[in-house]
mmCIF file of C-alpha atoms in Angstrom:
data_model
loop_
_atom_site.group_PDB
_atom_site.id
_atom_site.type_symbol
_atom_site.label_atom_id
_atom_site.label_comp_id
_atom_site.label_asym_id
_atom_site.label_seq_id
_atom_site.Cartn_x
_atom_site.Cartn_y
_atom_site.Cartn_z
ATOM 1 C CA MET A 314 1.680 7.015 -9.356
ATOM 2 C CA SER A 315 -0.032 8.879 -12.119
ATOM 3 C CA PHE A 316 -3.813 8.999 -12.333
ATOM 4 C CA PHE A 317 -3.535 8.469 -16.094
ATOM 5 C CA ALA A 318 -1.106 5.567 -15.957
ATOM 6 C CA PRO A 319 -0.640 3.502 -19.132
ATOM 7 C CA SER A 320 -1.954 -0.017 -19.125
ATOM 8 C CA ALA A 321 0.286 -2.897 -18.132
ATOM 9 C CA PRO A 322 1.858 -4.896 -20.926
ATOM 10 C CA THR A 323 -0.398 -7.608 -22.280
ATOM 11 C CA ASN A 324 2.487 -9.952 -23.050
ATOM 12 C CA TYR A 325 3.434 -12.051 -20.083
ATOM 13 C CA VAL A 326 6.359 -14.369 -19.549
ATOM 14 C CA LYS A 327 5.689 -18.096 -19.608
ATOM 15 C CA PHE A 328 8.373 -20.604 -18.679
ATOM 16 C CA THR A 329 7.488 -23.797 -20.595
ATOM 17 C CA ASN A 330 10.810 -25.494 -21.333
ATOM 18 C CA PRO A 331 14.155 -25.548 -19.534
ATOM 19 C CA GLY A 332 16.208 -22.702 -20.971
ATOM 20 C CA ASP A 333 13.229 -20.347 -21.327
ATOM 21 C CA SER A 334 14.369 -16.956 -20.114
ATOM 22 C CA VAL A 335 13.433 -13.293 -19.861
ATOM 23 C CA ALA A 336 15.801 -10.378 -19.366
ATOM 24 C CA GLY A 337 15.178 -6.675 -19.114
ATOM 25 C CA TYR A 338 15.119 -3.567 -17.005
ATOM 26 C CA VAL A 339 12.636 -3.347 -14.146
ATOM 27 C CA GLU A 340 10.009 -0.660 -14.744
ATOM 28 C CA GLU A 341 7.565 -1.468 -11.979
ATOM 29 C CA VAL A 342 6.890 -3.956 -9.183
ATOM 30 C CA SER A 343 3.307 -4.342 -7.961
ATOM 31 C CA ALA A 344 2.238 -4.796 -4.378
ATOM 32 C CA PRO A 345 1.679 -8.479 -3.486
ATOM 33 C CA TYR A 346 -1.771 -9.793 -4.352
ATOM 34 C CA PRO A 347 -3.425 -13.238 -4.215
ATOM 35 C CA VAL A 348 -3.091 -15.798 -6.986
ATOM 36 C CA ASN A 349 -6.483 -17.005 -8.218
ATOM 37 C CA GLU A 350 -7.299 -20.639 -8.896
ATOM 38 C CA TYR A 351 -7.160 -21.506 -12.575
ATOM 39 C CA LYS A 352 -10.306 -20.227 -14.381
ATOM 40 C CA THR A 353 -11.956 -18.966 -11.173
ATOM 41 C CA ASP A 354 -11.968 -15.834 -9.045
ATOM 42 C CA LYS A 355 -11.259 -17.810 -5.888
ATOM 43 C CA PRO A 356 -7.887 -17.220 -4.195
ATOM 44 C CA LYS A 357 -5.486 -20.157 -4.365
ATOM 45 C CA LEU A 358 -4.609 -21.404 -0.877
ATOM 46 C CA ASP A 359 -1.434 -23.039 0.391
ATOM 47 C CA SER A 360 -1.352 -26.177 2.566
ATOM 48 C CA LYS A 361 -1.988 -24.045 5.683
ATOM 49 C CA GLY A 362 -5.021 -22.281 4.209
ATOM 50 C CA ASN A 363 -3.242 -18.982 3.519
ATOM 51 C CA PRO A 364 -3.634 -17.233 0.158
ATOM 52 C CA VAL A 365 -0.759 -17.811 -2.259
ATOM 53 C CA MET A 366 0.634 -14.376 -3.142
ATOM 54 C CA GLN A 367 2.363 -13.029 -6.247
ATOM 55 C CA VAL A 368 3.798 -9.778 -7.569
ATOM 56 C CA ARG A 369 3.882 -8.549 -11.139
ATOM 57 C CA VAL A 370 7.228 -7.219 -12.326
ATOM 58 C CA ILE A 371 7.074 -5.222 -15.546
ATOM 59 C CA LEU A 372 10.281 -5.555 -17.551
ATOM 60 C CA ALA A 373 11.425 -3.486 -20.530
ATOM 61 C CA THR A 374 12.970 -6.130 -22.796
ATOM 62 C CA ASP A 375 14.398 -6.236 -26.296
ATOM 63 C CA GLN A 376 11.832 -8.906 -27.223
ATOM 64 C CA SER A 377 9.190 -7.855 -29.711
ATOM 65 C CA ALA A 378 6.476 -9.877 -31.392
ATOM 66 C CA GLY A 379 5.964 -7.348 -34.160
ATOM 67 C CA GLN A 380 4.282 -4.034 -34.771
ATOM 68 C CA GLY A 381 2.605 -2.566 -31.697
ATOM 69 C CA ASP A 382 4.730 -4.621 -29.292
ATOM 70 C CA ASP A 383 6.974 -2.317 -27.281
ATOM 71 C CA GLY A 384 8.872 -5.219 -25.682
ATOM 72 C CA ARG A 385 7.416 -4.714 -22.199
ATOM 73 C CA ARG A 386 6.679 -7.994 -20.436
ATOM 74 C CA SER A 387 4.771 -8.889 -17.292
ATOM 75 C CA LEU A 388 6.618 -11.371 -15.106
ATOM 76 C CA PHE A 389 4.325 -12.908 -12.480
ATOM 77 C CA VAL A 390 6.537 -13.920 -9.556
ATOM 78 C CA SER A 391 5.184 -16.452 -7.077
ATOM 79 C CA GLY A 392 6.394 -19.613 -5.422
ATOM 80 C CA TRP A 393 9.452 -19.976 -3.277
ATOM 81 C CA ARG A 394 11.686 -21.323 -6.053
ATOM 82 C CA MET A 395 11.213 -18.238 -8.234
ATOM 83 C CA THR A 396 11.283 -15.716 -5.379
ATOM 84 C CA THR A 397 14.374 -17.351 -3.850
ATOM 85 C CA ALA A 398 16.246 -17.275 -7.181
ATOM 86 C CA ILE A 399 15.542 -13.543 -7.556
ATOM 87 C CA GLY A 400 16.259 -12.828 -3.874
ATOM 88 C CA ASP A 401 19.599 -14.675 -4.036
ATOM 89 C CA ALA A 402 20.580 -12.718 -7.165
ATOM 90 C CA MET A 403 19.694 -9.450 -5.412
ATOM 91 C CA ARG A 404 21.792 -10.460 -2.386
ATOM 92 C CA ARG A 405 24.772 -11.264 -4.639
ATOM 93 C CA ALA A 406 24.389 -7.764 -6.154
ATOM 94 C CA ASN A 407 24.346 -6.217 -2.642
ATOM 95 C CA GLU A 408 20.847 -4.843 -3.189
ATOM 96 C CA ALA A 409 19.575 -3.488 0.134
ATOM 97 C CA ALA A 410 15.936 -3.185 -0.974
ATOM 98 C CA ASP A 411 13.528 -6.063 -0.405
ATOM 99 C CA GLU A 412 12.228 -6.057 -3.986
ATOM 100 C CA PRO A 413 13.698 -5.432 -7.444
ATOM 101 C CA GLN A 414 14.179 -1.708 -7.993
ATOM 102 C CA PRO A 415 13.145 0.331 -11.054
ATOM 103 C CA GLY A 416 16.081 0.600 -13.450
ATOM 104 C CA ALA A 417 17.675 -2.645 -12.258
ATOM 105 C CA PHE A 418 18.525 -5.363 -14.775
ATOM 106 C CA LEU A 419 16.831 -8.703 -14.071
ATOM 107 C CA LYS A 420 17.234 -11.979 -15.920
ATOM 108 C CA LEU A 421 15.242 -15.052 -14.878
ATOM 109 C CA THR A 422 15.789 -18.464 -16.473
ATOM 110 C CA PHE A 423 13.924 -21.754 -16.080
ATOM 111 C CA ALA A 424 17.113 -23.791 -15.597
ATOM 112 C CA ARG A 425 15.870 -27.352 -15.162
ATOM 113 C CA LEU A 426 13.321 -29.633 -13.567
ATOM 114 C CA GLY A 427 13.967 -30.650 -9.972
ATOM 115 C CA GLN A 428 13.293 -33.952 -8.199
ATOM 116 C CA SER A 429 9.651 -34.977 -8.150
ATOM 117 C CA SER A 430 8.207 -36.304 -4.932
ATOM 118 C CA GLY A 431 5.027 -38.095 -4.003
ATOM 119 C CA GLY A 432 3.926 -38.659 -7.592
ATOM 120 C CA MET A 433 3.732 -34.914 -8.269
ATOM 121 C CA ALA A 434 5.181 -33.216 -11.337
ATOM 122 C CA PRO A 435 8.824 -32.211 -10.892
ATOM 123 C CA PRO A 436 9.235 -28.588 -9.779
ATOM 124 C CA LYS A 437 10.800 -25.934 -11.994
ATOM 125 C CA VAL A 438 14.193 -24.687 -10.832
ATOM 126 C CA TYR A 439 15.087 -21.074 -11.666
ATOM 127 C CA VAL A 440 18.291 -19.068 -11.734
ATOM 128 C CA ALA A 441 18.411 -15.281 -11.772
ATOM 129 C CA GLU A 442 20.836 -12.462 -12.456
ATOM 130 C CA TYR A 443 20.364 -8.988 -10.998
ATOM 131 C CA THR A 444 22.273 -5.751 -11.473
ATOM 132 C CA LYS A 445 21.429 -2.791 -9.287
ATOM 133 C CA PRO A 446 20.121 0.311 -11.029
ATOM 134 C CA PRO A 447 22.798 2.893 -11.839
ATOM 135 C CA HIS A 448 21.374 5.457 -9.401
ATOM 136 C CA ALA A 449 21.749 2.958 -6.537
ATOM 137 C CA SER A 450 25.543 2.871 -6.687
ATOM 138 C CA ALA A 451 27.120 3.820 -3.370
ATOM 139 C CA SER A 452 30.212 5.195 -5.118
ATOM 140 C CA VAL A 453 28.241 7.950 -6.832
ATOM 141 C CA PRO A 454 27.128 10.730 -4.494
ATOM 142 C CA PRO A 455 23.574 12.016 -4.874
ATOM 143 C CA PRO A 456 23.202 15.214 -6.893
ATOM 144 C CA ALA A 457 23.534 18.449 -4.949
ATOM 145 C CA PRO A 458 20.251 20.205 -4.239
ATOM 146 C CA ALA A 459 19.441 23.181 -6.425
ATOM 147 C CA PRO A 460 20.020 26.538 -4.770
ATOM 148 C CA ALA A 461 16.897 28.047 -3.282
ATOM 149 C CA ALA A 462 15.393 30.961 -5.161
ATOM 150 C CA ALA A 463 15.246 34.273 -3.415
ATOM 151 C CA ALA A 464 11.895 34.983 -1.828
ATOM 152 C CA PRO A 465 9.906 37.801 -3.457
ATOM 153 C CA ALA A 466 9.515 41.022 -1.554
ATOM 154 C CA PRO A 467 6.304 41.187 0.448
ATOM 155 C CA ASN A 468 3.383 42.721 -1.427
ATOM 156 C CA ALA A 469 5.460 42.902 -4.616
ATOM 157 C CA GLY A 470 2.603 41.378 -6.618
ATOM 158 C CA TRP A 471 2.922 38.551 -9.093
ATOM 159 C CA LEU A 472 5.377 38.893 -11.950
ATOM 160 C CA PRO A 473 5.766 36.307 -14.719
ATOM 161 C CA PRO A 474 9.073 34.440 -14.867
ATOM 162 C CA GLN A 475 11.651 36.369 -16.881
ATOM 163 C CA ASN A 476 13.511 34.696 -19.755
ATOM 164 C CA THR A 477 12.136 31.280 -18.857
ATOM 165 C CA PRO A 478 10.724 28.931 -21.495
ATOM 166 C CA PRO A 479 7.285 27.508 -20.740
ATOM 167 C CA ALA A 480 7.200 24.239 -18.794
ATOM 168 C CA PRO A 481 6.357 21.111 -20.808
ATOM 169 C CA TRP A 482 2.943 19.571 -20.344
#
């Protein structure tokens, strides 16, 4: 991780109506962190008193809301319905990692409302598609390591590289 990392995208994904969807390439997945109660800094707790956790997945999408919008979107993943949809899609893609990998294609869609129970609002049901990143393919061997440079002679002193362009900043 770079010390001078760019800020996270300010546009986040909101699933309001069935059919709402986001698709893009995974750039980053945060470590899990607690969900806060609406309009407070207090952690939201589940029925057993444990903090409800979420991760932020940053997607590079082709969506743009105009000038200054690079199409990056923050997808806040929490709740078993959303995490299960993504996990099932990863399993179908034979992804061995336990979280979406950078470079992978991820599409998440709010498919429909489920059955409500106990007078509560019906839950959102999600479906996901996942394609492993190209570098994760088992059929492509990893690149061969570069040959090691010859060690300089002892006490030869420092010499600048010969016929080598300067390294980029």
